[in-house]
PDB file of C-alpha atoms in Angstrom:
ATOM      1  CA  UNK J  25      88.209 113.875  96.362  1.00 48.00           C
ATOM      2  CA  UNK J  26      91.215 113.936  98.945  1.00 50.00           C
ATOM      3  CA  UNK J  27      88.216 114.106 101.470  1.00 54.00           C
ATOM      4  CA  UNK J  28      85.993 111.711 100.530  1.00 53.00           C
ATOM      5  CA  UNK J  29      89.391 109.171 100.598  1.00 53.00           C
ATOM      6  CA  UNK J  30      90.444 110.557 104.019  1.00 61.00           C
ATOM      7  CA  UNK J  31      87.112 110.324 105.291  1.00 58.00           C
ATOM      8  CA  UNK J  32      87.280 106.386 104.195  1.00 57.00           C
ATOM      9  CA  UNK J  33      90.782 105.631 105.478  1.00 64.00           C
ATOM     10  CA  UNK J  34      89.537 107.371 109.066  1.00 67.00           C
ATOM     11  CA  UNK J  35      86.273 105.135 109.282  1.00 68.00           C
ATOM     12  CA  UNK J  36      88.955 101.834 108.201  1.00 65.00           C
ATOM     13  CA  UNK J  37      91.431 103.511 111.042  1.00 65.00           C
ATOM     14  CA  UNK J  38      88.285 103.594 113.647  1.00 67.00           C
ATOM     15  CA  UNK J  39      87.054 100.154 112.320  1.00 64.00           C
ATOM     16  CA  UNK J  40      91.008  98.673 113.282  1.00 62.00           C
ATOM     17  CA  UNK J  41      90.855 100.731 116.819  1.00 61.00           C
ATOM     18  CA  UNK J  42      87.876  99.054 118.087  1.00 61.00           C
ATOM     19  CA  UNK J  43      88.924  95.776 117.042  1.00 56.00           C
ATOM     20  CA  UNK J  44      92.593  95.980 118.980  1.00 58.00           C
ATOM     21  CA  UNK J  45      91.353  95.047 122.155  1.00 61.00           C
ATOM     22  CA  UNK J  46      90.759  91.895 120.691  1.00 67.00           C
ATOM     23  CA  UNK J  47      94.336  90.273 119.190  1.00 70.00           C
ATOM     24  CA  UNK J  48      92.239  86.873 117.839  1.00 73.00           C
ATOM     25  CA  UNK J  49      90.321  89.615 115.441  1.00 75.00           C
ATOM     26  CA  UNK J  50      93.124  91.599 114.705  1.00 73.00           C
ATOM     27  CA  UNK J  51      95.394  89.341 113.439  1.00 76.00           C
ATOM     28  CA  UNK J  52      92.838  87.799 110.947  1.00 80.00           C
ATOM     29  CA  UNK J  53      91.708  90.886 110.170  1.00 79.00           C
ATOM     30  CA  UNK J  54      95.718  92.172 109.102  1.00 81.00           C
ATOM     31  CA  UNK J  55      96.112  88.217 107.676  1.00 84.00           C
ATOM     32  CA  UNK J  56      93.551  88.837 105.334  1.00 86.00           C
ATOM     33  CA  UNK J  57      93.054  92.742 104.587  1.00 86.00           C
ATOM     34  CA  UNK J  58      93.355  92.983 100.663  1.00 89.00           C
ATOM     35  CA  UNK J  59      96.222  96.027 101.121  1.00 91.00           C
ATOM     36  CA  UNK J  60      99.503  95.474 102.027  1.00 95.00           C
ATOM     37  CA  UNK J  61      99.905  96.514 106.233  1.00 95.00           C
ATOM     38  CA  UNK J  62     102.461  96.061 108.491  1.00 96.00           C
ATOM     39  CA  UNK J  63     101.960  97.185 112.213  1.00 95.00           C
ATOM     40  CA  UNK J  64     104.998  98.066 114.251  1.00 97.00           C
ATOM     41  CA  UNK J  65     106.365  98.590 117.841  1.00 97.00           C
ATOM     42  CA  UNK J  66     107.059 102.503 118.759  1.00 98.00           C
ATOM     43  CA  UNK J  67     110.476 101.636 117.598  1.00 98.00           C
ATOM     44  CA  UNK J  68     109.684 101.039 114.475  1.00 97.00           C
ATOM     45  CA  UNK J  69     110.123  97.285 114.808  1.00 98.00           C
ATOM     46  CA  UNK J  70     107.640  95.907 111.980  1.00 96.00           C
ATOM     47  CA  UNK J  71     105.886  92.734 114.171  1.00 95.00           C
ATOM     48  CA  UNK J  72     102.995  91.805 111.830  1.00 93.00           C
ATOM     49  CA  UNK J  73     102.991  91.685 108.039  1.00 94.00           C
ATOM     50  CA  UNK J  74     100.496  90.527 105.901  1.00 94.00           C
ATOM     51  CA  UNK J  75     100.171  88.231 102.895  1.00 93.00           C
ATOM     52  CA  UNK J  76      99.345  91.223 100.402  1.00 93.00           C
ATOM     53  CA  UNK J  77     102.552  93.112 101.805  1.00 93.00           C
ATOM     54  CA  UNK J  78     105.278  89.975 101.583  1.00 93.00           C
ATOM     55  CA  UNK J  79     103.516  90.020  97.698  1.00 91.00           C
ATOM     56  CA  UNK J  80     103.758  93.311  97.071  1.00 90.00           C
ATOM     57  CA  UNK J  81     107.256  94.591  97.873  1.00 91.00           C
ATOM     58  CA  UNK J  82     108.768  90.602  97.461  1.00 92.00           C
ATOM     59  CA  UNK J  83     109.824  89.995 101.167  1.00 94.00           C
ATOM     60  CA  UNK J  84     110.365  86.609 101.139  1.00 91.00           C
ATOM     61  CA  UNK J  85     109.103  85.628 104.496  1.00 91.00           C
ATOM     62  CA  UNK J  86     107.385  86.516 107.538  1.00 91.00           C
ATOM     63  CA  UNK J  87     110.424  85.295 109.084  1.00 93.00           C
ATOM     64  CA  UNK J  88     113.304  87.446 107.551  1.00 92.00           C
ATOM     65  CA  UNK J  89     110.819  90.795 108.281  1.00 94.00           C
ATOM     66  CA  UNK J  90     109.086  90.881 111.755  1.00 95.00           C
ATOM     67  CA  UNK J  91     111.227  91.344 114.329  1.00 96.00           C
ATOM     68  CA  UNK J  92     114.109  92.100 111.940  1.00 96.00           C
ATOM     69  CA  UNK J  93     113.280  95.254 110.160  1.00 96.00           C
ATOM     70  CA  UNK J  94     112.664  98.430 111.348  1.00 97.00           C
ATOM     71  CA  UNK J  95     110.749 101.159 109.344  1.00 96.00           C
ATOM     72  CA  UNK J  96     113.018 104.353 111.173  1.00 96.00           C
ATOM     73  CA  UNK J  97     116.468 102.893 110.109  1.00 94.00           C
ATOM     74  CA  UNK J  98     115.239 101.788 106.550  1.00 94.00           C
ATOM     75  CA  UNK J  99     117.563 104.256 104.101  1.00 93.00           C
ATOM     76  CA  UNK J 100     114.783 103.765 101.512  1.00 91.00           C
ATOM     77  CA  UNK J 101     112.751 105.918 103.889  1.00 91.00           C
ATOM     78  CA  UNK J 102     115.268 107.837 105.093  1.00 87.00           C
ATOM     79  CA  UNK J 103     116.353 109.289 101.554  1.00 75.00           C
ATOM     80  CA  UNK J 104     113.540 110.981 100.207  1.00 72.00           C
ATOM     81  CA  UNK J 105     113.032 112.892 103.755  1.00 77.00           C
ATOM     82  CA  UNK J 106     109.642 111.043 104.169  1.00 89.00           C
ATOM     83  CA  UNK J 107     110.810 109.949 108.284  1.00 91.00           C
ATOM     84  CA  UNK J 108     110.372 113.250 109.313  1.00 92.00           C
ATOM     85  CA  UNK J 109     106.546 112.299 108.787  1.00 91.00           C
ATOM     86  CA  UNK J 110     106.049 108.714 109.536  1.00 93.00           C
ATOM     87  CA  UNK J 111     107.633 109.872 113.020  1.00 95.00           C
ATOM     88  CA  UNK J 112     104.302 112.215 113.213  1.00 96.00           C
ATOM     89  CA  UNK J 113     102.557 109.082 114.153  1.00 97.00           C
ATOM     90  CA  UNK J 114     104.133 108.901 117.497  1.00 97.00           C
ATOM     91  CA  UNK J 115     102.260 111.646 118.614  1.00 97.00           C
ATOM     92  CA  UNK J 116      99.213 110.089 118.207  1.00 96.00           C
ATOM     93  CA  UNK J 117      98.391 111.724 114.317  1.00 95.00           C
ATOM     94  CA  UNK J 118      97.096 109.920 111.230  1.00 95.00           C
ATOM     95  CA  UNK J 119     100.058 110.395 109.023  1.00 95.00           C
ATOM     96  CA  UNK J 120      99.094 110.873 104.881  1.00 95.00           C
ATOM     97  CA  UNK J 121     102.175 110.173 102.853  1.00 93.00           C
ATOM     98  CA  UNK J 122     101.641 110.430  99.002  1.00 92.00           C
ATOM     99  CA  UNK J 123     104.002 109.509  96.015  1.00 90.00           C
ATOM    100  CA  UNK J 124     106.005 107.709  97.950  1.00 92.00           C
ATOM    101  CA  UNK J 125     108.815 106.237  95.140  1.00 91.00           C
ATOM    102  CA  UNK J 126     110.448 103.046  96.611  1.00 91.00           C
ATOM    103  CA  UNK J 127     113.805 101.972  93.999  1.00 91.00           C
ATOM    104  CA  UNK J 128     113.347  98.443  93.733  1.00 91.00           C
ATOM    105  CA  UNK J 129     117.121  97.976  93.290  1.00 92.00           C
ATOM    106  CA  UNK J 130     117.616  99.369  96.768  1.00 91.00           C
ATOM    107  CA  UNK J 131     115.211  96.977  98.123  1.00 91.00           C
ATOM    108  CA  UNK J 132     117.039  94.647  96.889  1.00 90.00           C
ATOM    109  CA  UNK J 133     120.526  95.234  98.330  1.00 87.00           C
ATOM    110  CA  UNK J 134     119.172  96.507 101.645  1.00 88.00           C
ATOM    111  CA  UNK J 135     116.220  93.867 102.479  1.00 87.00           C
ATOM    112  CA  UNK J 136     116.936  91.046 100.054  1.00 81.00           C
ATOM    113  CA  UNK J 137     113.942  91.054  98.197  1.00 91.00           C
ATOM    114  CA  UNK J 138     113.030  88.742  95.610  1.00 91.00           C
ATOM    115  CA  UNK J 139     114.446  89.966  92.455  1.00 89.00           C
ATOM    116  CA  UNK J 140     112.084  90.792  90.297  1.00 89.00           C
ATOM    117  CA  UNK J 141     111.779  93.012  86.599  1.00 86.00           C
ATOM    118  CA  UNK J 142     110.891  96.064  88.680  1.00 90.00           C
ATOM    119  CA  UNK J 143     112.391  99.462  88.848  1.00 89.00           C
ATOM    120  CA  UNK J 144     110.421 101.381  90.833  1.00 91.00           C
ATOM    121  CA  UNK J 145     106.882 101.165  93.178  1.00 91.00           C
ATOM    122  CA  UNK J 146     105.462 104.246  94.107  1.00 92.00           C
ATOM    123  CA  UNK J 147     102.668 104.073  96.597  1.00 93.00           C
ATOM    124  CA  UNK J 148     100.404 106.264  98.834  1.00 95.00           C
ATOM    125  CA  UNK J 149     101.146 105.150 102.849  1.00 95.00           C
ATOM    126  CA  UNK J 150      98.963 105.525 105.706  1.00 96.00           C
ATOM    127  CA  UNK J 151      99.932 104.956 109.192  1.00 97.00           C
ATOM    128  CA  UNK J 152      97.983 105.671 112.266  1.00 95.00           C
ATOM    129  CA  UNK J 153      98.243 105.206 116.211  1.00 95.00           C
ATOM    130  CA  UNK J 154      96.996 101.928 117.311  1.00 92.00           C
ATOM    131  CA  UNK J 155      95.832 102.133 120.756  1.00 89.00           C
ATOM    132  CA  UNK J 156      95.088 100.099 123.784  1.00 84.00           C
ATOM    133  CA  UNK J 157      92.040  99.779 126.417  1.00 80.00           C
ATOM    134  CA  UNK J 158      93.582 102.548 128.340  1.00 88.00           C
ATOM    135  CA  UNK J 159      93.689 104.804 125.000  1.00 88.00           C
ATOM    136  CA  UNK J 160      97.643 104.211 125.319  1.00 93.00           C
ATOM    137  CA  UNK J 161      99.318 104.337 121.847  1.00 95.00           C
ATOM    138  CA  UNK J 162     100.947 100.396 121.486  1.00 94.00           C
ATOM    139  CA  UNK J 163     101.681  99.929 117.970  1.00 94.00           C
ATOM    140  CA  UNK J 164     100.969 101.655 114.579  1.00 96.00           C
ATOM    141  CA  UNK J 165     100.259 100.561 111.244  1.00 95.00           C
ATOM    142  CA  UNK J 166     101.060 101.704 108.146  1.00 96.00           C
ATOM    143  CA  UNK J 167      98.524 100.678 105.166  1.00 95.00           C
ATOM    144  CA  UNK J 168     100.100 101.054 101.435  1.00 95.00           C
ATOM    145  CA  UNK J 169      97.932 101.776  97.911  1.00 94.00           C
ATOM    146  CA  UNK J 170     100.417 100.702  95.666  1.00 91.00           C
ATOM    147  CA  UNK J 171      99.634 103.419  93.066  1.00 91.00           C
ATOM    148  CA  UNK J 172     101.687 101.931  89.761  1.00 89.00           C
ATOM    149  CA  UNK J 173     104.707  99.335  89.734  1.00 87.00           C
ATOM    150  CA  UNK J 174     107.278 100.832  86.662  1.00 84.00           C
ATOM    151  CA  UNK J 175     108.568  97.570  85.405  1.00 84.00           C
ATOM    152  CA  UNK J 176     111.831  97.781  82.711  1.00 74.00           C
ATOM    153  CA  UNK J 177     113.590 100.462  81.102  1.00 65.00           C
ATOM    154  CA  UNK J 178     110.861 100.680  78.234  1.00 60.00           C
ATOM    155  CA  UNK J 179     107.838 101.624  81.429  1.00 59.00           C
ATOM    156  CA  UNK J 180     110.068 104.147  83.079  1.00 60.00           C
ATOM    157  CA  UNK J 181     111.045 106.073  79.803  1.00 61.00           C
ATOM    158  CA  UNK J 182     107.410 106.224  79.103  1.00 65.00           C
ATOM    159  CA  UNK J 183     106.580 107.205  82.437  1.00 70.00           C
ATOM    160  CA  UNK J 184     109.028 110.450  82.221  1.00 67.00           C
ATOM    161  CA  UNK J 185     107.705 111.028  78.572  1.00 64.00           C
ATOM    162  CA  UNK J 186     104.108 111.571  80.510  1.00 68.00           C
ATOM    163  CA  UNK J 187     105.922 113.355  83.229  1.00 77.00           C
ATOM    164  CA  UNK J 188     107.144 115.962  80.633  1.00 67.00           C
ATOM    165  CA  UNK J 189     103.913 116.237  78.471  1.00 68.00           C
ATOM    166  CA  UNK J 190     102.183 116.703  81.272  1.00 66.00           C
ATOM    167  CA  UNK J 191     104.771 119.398  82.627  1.00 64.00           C
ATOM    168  CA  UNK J 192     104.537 121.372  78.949  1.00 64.00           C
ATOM    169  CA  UNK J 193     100.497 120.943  79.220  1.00 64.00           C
ATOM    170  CA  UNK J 194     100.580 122.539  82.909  1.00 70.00           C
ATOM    171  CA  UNK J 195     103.435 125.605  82.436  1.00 64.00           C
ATOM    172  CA  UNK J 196     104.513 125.453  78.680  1.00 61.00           C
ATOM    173  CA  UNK J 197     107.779 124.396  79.426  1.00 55.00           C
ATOM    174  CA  UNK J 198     109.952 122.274  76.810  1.00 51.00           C
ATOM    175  CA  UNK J 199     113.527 120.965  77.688  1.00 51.00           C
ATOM    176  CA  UNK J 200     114.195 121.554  73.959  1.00 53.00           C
ATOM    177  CA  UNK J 201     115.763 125.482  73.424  1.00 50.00           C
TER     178      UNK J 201
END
């Protein structure tokens, strides 16, 4: 299965290559895309966001994120050692990063989010090497699958309840003595 969704996400990459030459494309293309994506500078300076994104993760403009934020000096990033591999895409790879468990709360005091009743989003991430004419890496983009959005206390205990049955299921293990 991991295959057959690479093999989709490469044809989508391909499909965004060709089209870079041409910015008028591009930028519809990102405007409308039905995932969240945000393409950034090699310094990690996000300078397009789409609709889908702002949604998503509650930025609350286009405004207060391009040209402001940077993906390499985000601590939400930083924490759970995931930088390590989203710098990977500087040298030109298609970078895979799964379970990727953003604290809403942290979002909150670091980007000013809209608050909303959420307590955690985890999400799959893809970024990969945009390139010019020249075959000169410009930009990259990062493309997120928001995977589940845990929403009150009530969600999250019943997410670690499925955790641990499905822990006990796997290796017989029990937290209980």
């Amino acid at each position: 299965m991991g295959n057959t969704m690479e093999g989709g996400q490469n044809s989508i990459i391909e499909s965004l290559q060709s089209i870079l030459e041409r910015e008028d494309i591009l930028a519809k293309v990102v405007e409308f895309f039905p995932y969240p994506i945000q393409i950034f500078s090699l310094d990690g300076t996000a300078r397009v966001i789409n609709k889908a994104a702002l949604e998503m993760i509650g930025i609350r403009s286009i405004e207060s994120h391009v040209d402001k934020y940077n993906v390499f000096e985000d601590p939400v990033v930083r924490e759970p050692g995931f930088m390590e591999k989203v710098k990977e895409v500087l040298k030109g790879k298609t970078v895979y990063i799964t379970d990727f468990n953003a604290p809403y709360k942290d979002l909150i005091r670091y980007f000013n989010v809209i608050d909303r009743d959420i307590q955690t989003i985890s999400a799959d991430i893809t970024c990969f090497p945009l390139f010019n004419a020249d075959g000169e890496m410009e930009y990259f983009a990062a493309v997120f699958i928001f995977k589940k959005i845990y929403r009150g206390k009530d969600e999250i205990g019943l997410a670690k309840q499925y955790i641990e049955t499905g822990v006990k299921a796997i290796v017989g293990y029990s937290k209980q003595p």
